[in-house]
Coordinates of C-alpha atoms in Angstrom, one line a residue:
M1 CA 0.1 0.1 -0.1
N2 CA 1.1 3.5 -0.7
Q3 CA -0.2 6.9 -0.7
F4 CA -0.2 9.9 -3.2
T5 CA -2.1 13.2 -3.5
V6 CA -3.9 13.7 -6.5
G7 CA -4.3 18.0 -6.8
S8 CA -7.2 20.2 -7.8
A9 CA -8.2 21.2 -11.1
S10 CA -9.5 24.0 -12.6
L11 CA -10.8 25.1 -16.3
A12 CA -10.5 28.3 -17.9
T13 CA -13.4 30.9 -17.6
E14 CA -14.7 33.5 -19.9
P15 CA -18.1 35.9 -19.4
P16 CA -20.9 33.7 -20.3
K17 CA -22.6 33.9 -23.5
E18 CA -26.1 35.2 -23.4
P19 CA -27.7 31.3 -23.0
L20 CA -25.8 30.8 -20.0
K21 CA -26.4 34.3 -18.5
Q22 CA -30.0 33.4 -18.8
Q23 CA -29.3 30.4 -16.9
G24 CA -27.8 32.4 -14.3
F25 CA -24.0 32.1 -15.2
D26 CA -21.8 34.9 -13.8
Q27 CA -19.1 33.2 -15.4
A28 CA -18.6 30.4 -17.8
R29 CA -16.0 27.4 -18.5
A30 CA -14.5 28.5 -21.9
F31 CA -16.0 25.2 -23.4
Q32 CA -18.9 26.0 -22.5
N33 CA -19.3 29.0 -24.6
R34 CA -17.6 27.1 -27.2
V35 CA -20.7 24.5 -27.6
I36 CA -23.1 27.6 -27.6
E37 CA -21.3 29.2 -30.4
W38 CA -21.3 25.9 -32.2
I39 CA -25.2 25.4 -31.8
E40 CA -25.7 29.2 -33.1
D41 CA -23.4 29.3 -35.9
G42 CA -21.5 26.1 -36.2
T43 CA -21.8 24.2 -39.6
E44 CA -20.8 21.0 -38.5
S45 CA -23.6 18.4 -38.0
V46 CA -21.5 16.7 -35.1
S47 CA -19.5 18.0 -32.2
V48 CA -17.6 16.1 -29.7
I49 CA -17.4 17.7 -26.1
R50 CA -14.5 16.3 -24.3
A51 CA -14.7 17.6 -20.8
P52 CA -14.2 16.1 -17.3
T53 CA -16.6 14.8 -15.2
G54 CA -18.5 17.8 -13.1
A55 CA -17.2 20.3 -15.9
G56 CA -20.9 21.2 -16.6
K57 CA -21.4 19.5 -20.1
T58 CA -25.1 19.5 -19.2
A59 CA -25.5 23.0 -18.6
T60 CA -24.9 23.3 -22.4
F61 CA -27.3 20.9 -23.6
Y62 CA -30.2 23.5 -22.4
E63 CA -29.2 25.9 -25.5
L64 CA -29.7 23.1 -27.9
I65 CA -33.0 22.2 -26.4
E66 CA -34.2 25.8 -26.5
S67 CA -32.7 26.4 -30.2
R68 CA -34.1 23.2 -32.0
N69 CA -37.5 22.1 -32.7
M70 CA -37.1 18.9 -30.9
T71 CA -34.3 17.4 -29.2
L72 CA -33.3 14.0 -28.3
L73 CA -31.2 12.8 -25.4
V74 CA -30.0 9.7 -25.1
Y75 CA -28.3 7.8 -22.4
P76 CA -26.5 4.3 -22.0
T77 CA -28.6 3.6 -18.6
N78 CA -32.0 3.8 -17.0
A79 CA -30.4 5.4 -13.7
L80 CA -28.8 8.4 -16.0
L81 CA -31.9 8.9 -18.0
R82 CA -34.1 9.2 -14.6
Q83 CA -31.2 11.5 -13.0
Q84 CA -31.5 13.6 -16.0
R85 CA -35.4 13.7 -16.0
D86 CA -35.4 14.9 -12.6
R87 CA -33.0 18.0 -13.4
F88 CA -35.2 19.2 -16.1
E89 CA -38.2 18.8 -14.3
K90 CA -36.7 21.1 -11.6
E91 CA -35.9 23.6 -14.1
E92 CA -39.3 22.8 -15.6
I93 CA -38.6 22.0 -19.1
D94 CA -41.3 19.8 -20.7
T95 CA -39.7 16.1 -20.8
A96 CA -40.9 13.1 -22.1
V97 CA -39.0 9.8 -21.2
L98 CA -39.3 7.0 -24.1
N99 CA -38.0 3.7 -22.7
G100 CA -39.2 -0.1 -22.9
N101 CA -42.3 0.8 -20.0
S102 CA -43.2 3.4 -22.6
L103 CA -44.4 1.0 -25.5
E104 CA -46.5 -2.2 -25.5
G105 CA -47.1 -5.0 -28.0
H106 CA -44.7 -6.4 -30.4
G107 CA -43.9 -6.0 -34.0
H108 CA -46.5 -3.5 -36.0
E109 CA -48.0 -2.5 -33.0
R110 CA -45.2 -1.5 -31.4
T111 CA -44.2 0.4 -34.1
E112 CA -47.6 2.3 -34.0
N113 CA -47.3 2.8 -30.3
L114 CA -43.7 4.4 -31.1
L115 CA -44.8 6.6 -33.7
A116 CA -47.8 7.6 -31.2
F117 CA -45.8 8.6 -28.8
V118 CA -43.6 11.1 -30.4
N119 CA -46.6 12.4 -32.3
R120 CA -48.3 12.8 -28.9
Y121 CA -45.2 14.7 -27.5
V122 CA -43.5 16.4 -30.2
S123 CA -46.0 19.6 -30.1
D124 CA -45.7 20.1 -26.4
H125 CA -42.6 19.0 -25.0
D126 CA -39.0 20.4 -25.4
V127 CA -37.2 17.2 -25.0
V128 CA -37.2 13.3 -25.1
L129 CA -34.9 11.2 -23.5
T130 CA -34.6 7.6 -24.4
N131 CA -32.0 4.9 -24.6
P132 CA -30.0 3.6 -27.8
D133 CA -31.7 0.2 -27.6
I134 CA -35.0 1.9 -28.8
L135 CA -33.2 3.5 -31.6
Q136 CA -31.4 0.4 -32.7
A137 CA -34.6 -1.9 -32.5
A138 CA -36.2 0.8 -35.0
V139 CA -33.3 0.6 -37.7
Q140 CA -32.7 -3.3 -37.2
A141 CA -36.5 -3.7 -37.9
M142 CA -37.5 -5.3 -34.4
Y143 CA -40.6 -2.8 -34.8
R144 CA -42.0 -3.8 -37.7
G145 CA -43.6 -1.6 -40.7
G146 CA -41.7 0.8 -43.1
D147 CA -43.1 3.7 -41.2
V148 CA -40.9 2.7 -38.3
M149 CA -37.9 5.0 -39.9
R150 CA -40.0 8.1 -39.7
F151 CA -39.0 8.4 -35.7
F152 CA -35.5 9.7 -37.2
N153 CA -37.6 12.3 -39.0
F154 CA -38.7 14.5 -35.9
F155 CA -35.3 15.3 -34.1
D156 CA -32.9 17.9 -35.2
G157 CA -30.9 18.1 -32.0
I158 CA -29.4 14.8 -30.7
V159 CA -27.1 14.2 -27.7
Y160 CA -25.5 11.0 -27.1
D161 CA -24.3 11.3 -23.5
E162 CA -21.4 9.4 -21.9
F163 CA -21.0 7.6 -25.4
H164 CA -17.8 6.3 -24.1
F165 CA -20.0 3.9 -22.3
Y166 CA -20.2 1.1 -25.2
D167 CA -18.2 -1.6 -26.4
A168 CA -17.5 -2.1 -30.0
L169 CA -20.7 -3.9 -30.7
A170 CA -22.9 -1.3 -29.2
A171 CA -20.8 1.7 -30.7
S172 CA -21.3 0.1 -34.0
G173 CA -25.3 0.7 -33.6
L174 CA -24.5 4.1 -32.5
L175 CA -22.5 4.7 -35.5
L176 CA -25.0 3.9 -37.5
Q177 CA -27.8 5.7 -35.7
I178 CA -25.7 8.7 -36.1
K179 CA -25.4 8.3 -40.0
I180 CA -29.5 7.8 -40.3
L181 CA -30.2 11.1 -38.0
E182 CA -27.7 13.4 -39.7
E183 CA -29.2 12.6 -43.2
R184 CA -32.6 13.2 -42.1
Q185 CA -32.3 16.7 -41.1
P186 CA -31.2 19.6 -43.1
D187 CA -29.4 21.2 -40.3
P188 CA -28.6 18.8 -37.4
K189 CA -27.1 19.2 -34.2
I190 CA -25.5 16.1 -33.1
V191 CA -23.7 16.4 -29.5
L192 CA -21.4 13.5 -28.5
A193 CA -20.5 14.0 -25.0
S194 CA -18.0 12.5 -22.6
A195 CA -15.2 12.8 -20.0
T196 CA -13.1 10.1 -21.8
P197 CA -14.4 9.9 -25.1
N198 CA -13.0 6.7 -27.3
E199 CA -11.1 8.3 -29.9
D200 CA -11.2 5.5 -32.0
F201 CA -14.8 6.2 -32.6
V202 CA -14.7 9.9 -33.3
E203 CA -12.2 8.7 -35.9
F204 CA -14.2 6.3 -37.5
L205 CA -17.0 8.4 -37.5
E206 CA -14.9 11.3 -39.6
E207 CA -12.8 8.8 -41.6
R208 CA -15.1 5.9 -42.6
I209 CA -18.8 7.2 -41.9
G210 CA -17.5 10.4 -43.6
L211 CA -19.1 13.1 -41.3
T212 CA -16.9 16.7 -40.3
V213 CA -16.6 16.8 -36.5
H214 CA -16.3 20.0 -34.8
D215 CA -14.0 19.2 -31.7
I216 CA -14.7 21.3 -28.6
D217 CA -12.1 20.5 -25.3
A218 CA -12.5 21.6 -21.8
E219 CA -9.0 23.6 -21.3
Y220 CA -7.1 22.8 -17.7
V221 CA -5.7 26.4 -16.2
D222 CA -3.8 27.0 -12.9
D223 CA -6.2 30.0 -12.3
G224 CA -9.6 29.3 -13.7
D225 CA -12.8 28.0 -12.1
Q226 CA -12.0 25.0 -9.7
F227 CA -14.0 21.9 -10.4
R228 CA -12.1 19.4 -8.6
Q229 CA -10.7 19.2 -5.0
S230 CA -8.0 17.5 -3.9
V231 CA -7.9 13.9 -3.5
D232 CA -5.7 11.5 -1.4
V233 CA -4.9 8.3 -3.2
I234 CA -4.4 5.2 -1.1
R235 CA -3.2 2.0 -3.6
H236 CA -3.6 -1.4 -2.0
E237 CA -2.3 -4.4 -3.7
D238 CA -5.2 -6.5 -3.2
R239 CA -7.2 -6.7 -6.5
R240 CA -10.8 -7.2 -4.9
I241 CA -12.4 -5.3 -2.4
I242 CA -14.3 -8.4 -0.6
E243 CA -10.3 -9.8 0.4
Q244 CA -10.6 -6.8 3.0
R245 CA -13.9 -6.8 3.6
N246 CA -13.0 -6.7 7.4
E247 CA -10.9 -4.0 7.6
I248 CA -13.2 -1.8 5.0
A249 CA -16.3 -2.8 7.2
T250 CA -14.4 -1.1 10.5
A251 CA -13.6 2.0 8.6
L252 CA -16.9 2.4 7.4
Q253 CA -18.4 1.9 11.0
E254 CA -15.7 4.3 12.4
E255 CA -16.7 6.9 9.3
L256 CA -20.6 6.7 10.3
D257 CA -19.3 7.1 14.2
S258 CA -17.7 10.8 12.9
V259 CA -20.6 12.0 11.2
D260 CA -24.0 13.4 12.2
S261 CA -26.1 13.1 9.5
Y262 CA -26.9 9.8 7.5
D263 CA -29.1 10.9 4.6
E264 CA -26.9 12.0 2.1
P265 CA -24.3 9.6 0.2
H266 CA -20.8 10.7 0.6
T267 CA -19.2 7.2 0.6
V268 CA -19.4 4.9 -2.0
I269 CA -17.8 1.4 -3.2
V270 CA -17.1 0.5 -6.5
F271 CA -17.0 -3.3 -7.3
N272 CA -16.4 -5.1 -10.6
S273 CA -18.5 -7.7 -10.0
A274 CA -22.2 -8.1 -9.1
K275 CA -21.3 -11.0 -6.9
D276 CA -18.8 -9.7 -4.9
S277 CA -21.2 -6.4 -4.6
N278 CA -23.9 -8.8 -3.2
D279 CA -22.1 -10.7 -1.3
F280 CA -20.2 -7.8 0.4
H281 CA -24.0 -6.3 1.1
E282 CA -24.7 -9.5 2.7
F283 CA -21.9 -9.5 5.0
L284 CA -22.4 -6.1 6.3
H285 CA -26.1 -7.4 7.3
T286 CA -24.7 -10.2 9.0
E287 CA -21.5 -9.0 10.7
Y288 CA -22.0 -5.3 10.9
P289 CA -25.8 -4.5 11.0
R290 CA -25.0 -0.6 12.2
V291 CA -23.1 -0.5 9.1
F292 CA -25.8 -2.0 7.0
E293 CA -28.3 0.4 8.3
H294 CA -26.9 3.1 6.3
V295 CA -26.1 1.5 2.8
A296 CA -28.1 1.0 0.0
K297 CA -26.9 -1.4 -3.0
D298 CA -27.0 -0.8 -6.6
N299 CA -25.8 -2.8 -9.4
G300 CA -27.2 -4.9 -12.2
F301 CA -29.4 -7.3 -9.9
D302 CA -31.1 -4.2 -8.6
T303 CA -32.3 -2.7 -12.0
N304 CA -35.7 -4.6 -12.0
D305 CA -36.2 -5.3 -8.2
E306 CA -38.6 -2.7 -7.0
Q307 CA -37.7 -2.2 -3.5
A308 CA -34.4 -1.3 -4.2
N309 CA -35.1 2.1 -5.8
L310 CA -32.4 4.5 -4.8
D311 CA -35.3 7.5 -5.3
D312 CA -37.2 6.5 -2.3
T313 CA -34.0 5.7 0.0
D314 CA -32.0 7.6 2.5
F315 CA -28.3 6.5 2.7
Y316 CA -24.7 7.6 3.6
I317 CA -22.9 4.6 2.0
L318 CA -23.8 3.8 -1.7
N319 CA -22.6 -0.3 -2.6
T320 CA -22.2 -0.6 -6.7
T321 CA -20.5 -1.4 -9.9
S322 CA -20.2 0.2 -13.1
K323 CA -23.9 -0.3 -13.7
G324 CA -24.6 2.9 -10.9
E325 CA -21.2 4.6 -11.0
V326 CA -22.2 6.6 -14.7
G327 CA -23.7 9.8 -13.4
L328 CA -23.0 9.4 -9.7
D329 CA -23.8 13.0 -8.8
Y330 CA -23.2 12.9 -4.8
D331 CA -20.7 14.8 -2.8
V332 CA -18.3 11.6 -2.9
T333 CA -15.4 11.9 0.0
T334 CA -14.7 8.5 0.6
L335 CA -14.1 6.2 -2.6
Y336 CA -13.8 2.6 -2.4
M337 CA -13.3 1.3 -5.9
E338 CA -11.3 -1.8 -7.7
K339 CA -9.5 -1.3 -10.6
P340 CA -11.5 -1.6 -13.9
F341 CA -10.1 -3.0 -17.4
D342 CA -9.4 0.5 -19.2
A343 CA -8.3 3.5 -18.5
S344 CA -11.4 5.4 -19.7
A345 CA -13.4 3.1 -16.7
F346 CA -10.7 4.3 -14.2
L347 CA -11.2 7.7 -14.7
Q348 CA -14.9 7.9 -14.7
R349 CA -15.0 5.8 -11.8
F350 CA -12.2 7.9 -9.9
G351 CA -14.0 11.2 -11.2
R352 CA -16.9 10.9 -9.0
A353 CA -14.8 11.8 -5.9
G354 CA -13.5 15.3 -5.0
R355 CA -16.0 16.8 -7.3
Q356 CA -17.3 19.3 -4.1
S357 CA -14.9 18.3 -1.4
E358 CA -11.5 17.2 -0.9
A359 CA -11.7 13.2 -1.1
T360 CA -9.9 9.9 0.1
V361 CA -9.8 7.4 -3.0
H362 CA -8.9 3.6 -2.0
V363 CA -7.8 1.6 -5.0
Y364 CA -7.7 -2.1 -5.2
G365 CA -5.7 -3.6 -7.8
L366 CA -3.9 -0.8 -9.3
G367 CA -0.4 -2.5 -9.1
Q368 CA 2.9 -0.3 -10.1
G369 CA 3.1 2.1 -12.6
P370 CA 4.0 5.8 -13.3
W371 CA 1.9 6.7 -10.3
G372 CA 3.0 7.3 -6.9
D373 CA 4.1 11.1 -6.2
D374 CA 2.1 13.8 -5.9
V375 CA 0.8 15.2 -9.1
D376 CA -2.0 17.5 -10.4
F377 CA -5.4 16.1 -12.0
P378 CA -4.3 16.2 -15.5
T379 CA -0.9 14.8 -15.1
F380 CA -2.4 11.7 -13.3
A381 CA -5.1 11.2 -16.0
G382 CA -2.0 11.2 -18.4
Q383 CA -0.5 8.6 -16.2
I384 CA -3.6 6.3 -16.2
Y385 CA -3.6 6.2 -19.8
D386 CA -0.3 5.6 -20.2
G387 CA -0.2 2.7 -17.7
F388 CA -3.2 0.5 -18.9
D389 CA -3.2 -1.4 -21.8
P390 CA -4.5 0.5 -24.7
S391 CA -8.3 -0.7 -25.2
E392 CA -8.7 0.1 -29.0
M393 CA -11.7 -0.3 -31.5
D394 CA -10.0 -1.3 -34.7
H395 CA -11.5 0.6 -37.8
G396 CA -11.4 -2.5 -39.9
W397 CA -13.7 -4.4 -36.9
L398 CA -16.0 -1.4 -36.5
S399 CA -16.2 -1.3 -40.5
D400 CA -17.6 -4.8 -40.4
L401 CA -19.6 -4.3 -37.3
V402 CA -21.3 -1.1 -39.1
G403 CA -21.4 -2.8 -42.5
F404 CA -22.7 -6.2 -41.2
R405 CA -25.7 -4.4 -38.8
A406 CA -26.7 -2.3 -42.3
A407 CA -27.0 -5.4 -44.3
Y408 CA -28.8 -7.2 -41.7
A409 CA -31.6 -4.2 -41.6
I410 CA -32.2 -4.5 -45.0
A411 CA -32.2 -8.5 -45.1
V412 CA -34.6 -8.5 -42.3
R413 CA -36.9 -6.4 -44.1
E414 CA -36.6 -8.3 -47.6
D415 CA -37.1 -11.6 -45.7
D416 CA -40.1 -10.6 -43.3
W417 CA -42.0 -8.3 -45.3
G418 CA -41.1 -9.4 -48.9
W419 CA -40.0 -5.6 -49.4
F420 CA -37.6 -3.1 -48.2
N421 CA -37.1 0.5 -47.7
Q422 CA -35.7 2.0 -51.1
E423 CA -34.3 5.3 -49.4
L424 CA -32.6 3.0 -46.6
R425 CA -31.1 0.6 -49.0
E426 CA -29.8 3.1 -51.4
D427 CA -28.3 5.2 -48.5
F428 CA -26.4 2.2 -46.9
E429 CA -25.1 0.8 -50.1
S430 CA -23.3 4.1 -51.1
N431 CA -22.2 5.5 -47.7
I432 CA -21.6 2.2 -45.5
E433 CA -18.3 0.5 -46.3
K434 CA -18.8 -3.1 -46.1
Y435 CA -22.5 -3.2 -46.8
S436 CA -22.5 -5.1 -49.8
Q437 CA -19.8 -7.7 -48.8
W438 CA -21.7 -8.6 -45.9
R439 CA -25.2 -8.3 -47.7
G440 CA -24.1 -10.9 -50.4
F441 CA -22.9 -13.3 -47.0
I442 CA -26.0 -12.9 -45.4
A443 CA -27.8 -13.9 -49.0
T444 CA -25.6 -16.9 -49.7
V445 CA -26.1 -18.4 -45.9
D446 CA -29.6 -18.4 -46.7
D447 CA -29.5 -19.7 -50.3
E448 CA -27.3 -22.2 -48.9
I449 CA -29.9 -23.2 -46.1
D450 CA -32.2 -23.4 -48.8
E451 CA -30.1 -26.7 -49.9
I452 CA -30.6 -28.5 -46.8
K453 CA -32.9 -31.5 -47.4
D454 CA -36.7 -31.0 -46.1
G455 CA -38.1 -34.8 -46.0
F456 CA -37.8 -36.2 -49.4
G457 CA -37.3 -32.7 -51.4
P458 CA -34.1 -32.0 -53.3
G459 CA -31.1 -30.3 -51.8
K460 CA -27.2 -30.2 -50.9
Y461 CA -27.4 -31.3 -47.6
Q462 CA -28.7 -33.9 -45.1
N463 CA -30.1 -32.2 -42.0
A464 CA -27.4 -33.5 -40.0
D465 CA -24.6 -32.7 -42.0
K466 CA -22.0 -30.6 -40.7
E467 CA -22.5 -28.0 -43.3
A468 CA -26.1 -27.9 -42.5
K469 CA -25.4 -27.7 -38.8
L470 CA -22.7 -24.6 -39.4
L471 CA -25.4 -22.7 -41.4
R472 CA -28.1 -22.9 -39.4
F473 CA -25.5 -21.7 -36.1
T474 CA -24.4 -19.2 -38.3
R475 CA -27.7 -17.9 -39.4
S476 CA -28.8 -18.1 -35.5
C477 CA -25.9 -16.0 -34.5
F478 CA -27.1 -13.2 -37.0
E479 CA -29.7 -12.3 -34.4
V480 CA -26.9 -10.9 -32.3
F481 CA -27.3 -7.7 -34.8
R482 CA -30.9 -7.3 -34.0
G483 CA -30.2 -5.3 -30.7
L484 CA -27.8 -2.7 -29.7
R485 CA -25.7 -5.0 -27.2
G486 CA -26.3 -8.5 -28.2
Q487 CA -28.7 -11.4 -27.1
S488 CA -29.1 -12.1 -23.4
L489 CA -30.7 -14.9 -21.8
S490 CA -32.9 -13.3 -18.7
A491 CA -34.4 -15.1 -16.0
S492 CA -36.5 -14.0 -12.7
V493 CA -34.4 -15.0 -9.6
K494 CA -35.0 -14.1 -6.0
Y495 CA -31.2 -14.0 -4.5
P496 CA -30.0 -13.5 -0.8
R497 CA -29.3 -9.3 -0.4
G498 CA -28.9 -9.4 3.4
D499 CA -31.7 -8.4 5.2
R500 CA -34.2 -10.2 2.5
L501 CA -34.6 -12.1 -0.6
G502 CA -34.2 -9.6 -3.6
L503 CA -36.4 -10.2 -6.7
T504 CA -35.0 -9.1 -10.1
T505 CA -34.3 -10.2 -13.7
Y506 CA -30.7 -11.2 -14.5
G507 CA -28.2 -13.0 -16.9
L508 CA -29.0 -16.4 -16.3
T509 CA -25.6 -18.2 -17.4
T510 CA -23.8 -15.2 -15.2
T511 CA -26.4 -16.1 -12.1
L512 CA -25.8 -19.8 -12.3
R513 CA -21.9 -19.3 -12.4
N514 CA -22.1 -17.4 -8.9
Y515 CA -25.3 -18.8 -7.4
D516 CA -26.9 -22.7 -7.0
I517 CA -30.3 -23.2 -7.4
D518 CA -32.1 -23.7 -4.0
R519 CA -35.5 -24.5 -5.5
I520 CA -37.9 -23.2 -7.9
E521 CA -41.5 -21.3 -7.0
D522 CA -44.7 -21.7 -8.8
D523 CA -44.0 -18.9 -11.0
D524 CA -41.0 -20.2 -12.5
V525 CA -38.6 -17.9 -10.0
L526 CA -35.4 -19.6 -9.2
I527 CA -34.4 -19.3 -5.4
L528 CA -31.0 -19.0 -5.3
K529 CA -28.4 -19.7 -2.7
P530 CA -24.4 -19.1 -2.1
S531 CA -22.4 -21.7 -4.0
G532 CA -20.0 -22.2 -1.1
D533 CA -16.4 -22.2 -1.7
N534 CA -16.3 -22.9 -5.0
A535 CA -15.2 -20.1 -7.2
F536 CA -17.8 -21.2 -9.9
S537 CA -21.1 -23.3 -9.5
V538 CA -20.8 -26.5 -12.1
V539 CA -22.8 -25.4 -15.1
T540 CA -22.8 -26.6 -18.7
A541 CA -24.6 -25.5 -21.8
R542 CA -25.6 -26.9 -25.0
L543 CA -25.9 -24.7 -27.9
P544 CA -28.4 -24.9 -30.9
E545 CA -27.1 -27.3 -33.4
Y546 CA -24.2 -28.9 -31.3
E547 CA -26.5 -30.2 -28.4
S548 CA -24.4 -33.3 -28.3
E549 CA -21.3 -31.3 -27.7
P550 CA -21.9 -29.5 -24.0
T551 CA -19.4 -26.4 -23.2
Q552 CA -18.2 -25.7 -19.8
Y553 CA -19.8 -22.3 -18.6
D554 CA -18.8 -22.1 -15.1
K555 CA -15.8 -20.0 -16.1
P556 CA -15.0 -16.8 -16.8
T557 CA -16.7 -15.3 -20.0
Y558 CA -13.5 -15.3 -21.9
E559 CA -12.2 -18.3 -21.3
I560 CA -16.0 -19.8 -22.5
E561 CA -15.5 -17.3 -25.6
D562 CA -12.1 -18.8 -26.3
L563 CA -13.3 -22.2 -26.2
L564 CA -16.5 -21.4 -28.5
Q565 CA -14.2 -19.7 -31.2
T566 CA -12.1 -22.5 -31.2
K567 CA -14.5 -25.1 -31.7
I568 CA -16.6 -22.9 -34.6
H569 CA -13.3 -21.9 -36.4
R570 CA -12.4 -25.7 -36.8
R571 CA -15.9 -26.5 -38.0
I572 CA -15.5 -23.7 -40.6
D573 CA -12.3 -25.0 -41.8
Q574 CA -14.1 -28.7 -42.0
A575 CA -17.3 -27.4 -43.9
A576 CA -14.7 -25.6 -46.3
L577 CA -13.5 -28.8 -47.4
N578 CA -16.7 -29.7 -49.0
S579 CA -16.2 -28.1 -52.8
A580 CA -20.0 -27.6 -53.2
F581 CA -20.1 -25.4 -49.9
E582 CA -20.5 -21.9 -51.2
V583 CA -20.1 -19.7 -48.5
S584 CA -16.8 -17.7 -48.1
E585 CA -14.8 -19.8 -45.8
D586 CA -12.8 -15.8 -45.1
L587 CA -16.1 -14.4 -44.4
L588 CA -16.9 -16.9 -42.0
H589 CA -14.2 -16.9 -40.1
R590 CA -14.4 -12.8 -40.4
F591 CA -18.0 -13.2 -39.0
F592 CA -17.2 -15.1 -36.0
Q593 CA -14.1 -13.0 -35.3
I594 CA -16.2 -9.8 -35.3
I595 CA -18.7 -10.9 -32.5
R596 CA -18.7 -12.9 -29.6
I597 CA -20.4 -16.1 -29.7
V598 CA -21.7 -16.0 -26.0
D599 CA -23.3 -12.6 -26.7
A600 CA -24.9 -14.0 -30.3
V601 CA -26.4 -17.2 -29.3
V602 CA -29.2 -18.6 -26.4
P603 CA -28.2 -22.0 -25.0
S604 CA -30.7 -24.9 -25.8
R605 CA -30.3 -26.2 -22.4
I606 CA -28.6 -25.5 -19.2
T607 CA -27.4 -28.3 -16.8
T608 CA -26.0 -27.6 -13.0
S609 CA -25.3 -29.8 -10.6
E610 CA -29.2 -30.4 -9.6
Y611 CA -31.1 -28.7 -12.4
E612 CA -32.2 -29.0 -16.4
I613 CA -33.1 -26.0 -17.8
D614 CA -34.7 -25.8 -21.2
I615 CA -35.0 -22.7 -23.2
E616 CA -37.0 -22.6 -26.1
N617 CA -36.6 -19.6 -28.6
E618 CA -39.8 -18.0 -29.7
S619 CA -39.6 -15.9 -32.8
N620 CA -41.4 -13.2 -30.7
G621 CA -41.0 -12.0 -27.2
P622 CA -38.2 -13.4 -24.8
P623 CA -36.9 -17.0 -24.7
V624 CA -39.2 -19.2 -22.8
I625 CA -37.5 -21.1 -19.7
D626 CA -38.3 -24.6 -18.4
T627 CA -36.4 -25.5 -15.2
R628 CA -36.9 -28.7 -13.3
P629 CA -34.6 -30.9 -11.2
R630 CA -32.2 -33.6 -12.8
S631 CA -33.5 -37.2 -12.8
R632 CA -31.1 -39.3 -10.8

């Protein structure tokens, strides 16, 4: 363990532009004025705002809302969306929220509800808040009907906030959305805002999508407007907070004993694992009940837990993960954080402390590096970027992902509806680099699937041939592009969270690696129990077409993916030995290189030590899960 200090930080200031004066600003940070100037007079359709956490990016969105006919604000998490909604409502800005709960039905009915929603609010509201998943569902034809793309015609002001949040698969969806939005208005203003923007994403937008981007950077100065306080950093060798849970719990108790009020959060604990976050919460309930009384938990397990609403809770300590850390707007004076996997995520997490008051940050797993001496904040940020392995989004990789998304959006419309959106198709053909390559690949796979014998009819392949299995498996993996973030298999579970069993919906394969099934309630809710001393529970999965070859799923996700990738590329090589097999071997290999199979395919059966879980994939709606005890 060692300790050093990251100094306070200030940004350059200027007299405020008129829109900021009207918000009550006596001084503006210089980058805020630059945003106002671009909104009022800029010729570029896209602007990237690079400004650190707490710098005041959101204040500039007000002018965009005021100057545009209709503004769409896109947030990566529902927690951020709710936070922004509450802020706008306090400012008496007419706000409509568009999320999964706003729409009903499937197919054409969902399309009608989507357009009815925007028609209803466009005349008497200033802004619509949504998530990018809704936009992607429209692009990928999850909502049926040719009219669905009209949704993109309503908005001439668009903000993608915290756009660093997305991995390559999701980023490819955002890139396609931005392209569509930019083309549907004569003078759009599209804002990409982040404290730690993904520069590969921005470069791709310019170099491969062909949009001109206006860069606005916050400028650090010595004597400007201070937006960060000094932070003492204590570096711990342990990689996981849970390994020091007694010491941390004792420190939390001492902190609570030293303060007079517990109704505002000042201490945050950020885990890399939802399981560790849950275990720590249960540990506090059992061993440190006085601390537990003042702790709220907000990780992925709490998203669909109706009793875990932070808006209705007074607390001093927040237990969270990456799910809850983005957008934290508390006066955090003590932060316990595990080192995340890349520099951008580290600075996002670290930046939650010291925004209003001096703070202490305990970092677990940071290890040796260029840090260790007292430095100013900009220097420390540079050290973090230099000290982490680069997390690059290769342009060729992104180009394939964007191209496949575009090709599949057209293919689904042609296959499911028997017609296509000519305007959309022409736009993709002329402006999306890999569109034609992947559209041809999809068509060839479909043609080859038609060559699988059905009953006594003609065809090149028998139903059980290795070529037939590979073709059907590949076709099922196309579905990863239906959504923004890939396919997932969720189940209703009750899990131990300390004072009660929490009822929520969570990813099934991840859950079963960390918990055992205790029993099943009549409404198909899985009652979970801790898995004991094992790092992972015993879980195997059988994937569609390869049910006779179970895959061990009681491993870290990257190990499962490596195993599946090894298997699929071997099968491609075997199928390519057949000279009648017409799908490009190179493109088949490339397709599986650009996706994660664990995100692309839902198992047909999962087996634990005591239960069998059959999964039936429906054409509409989520998979149907049937769980039963294993026969002995």
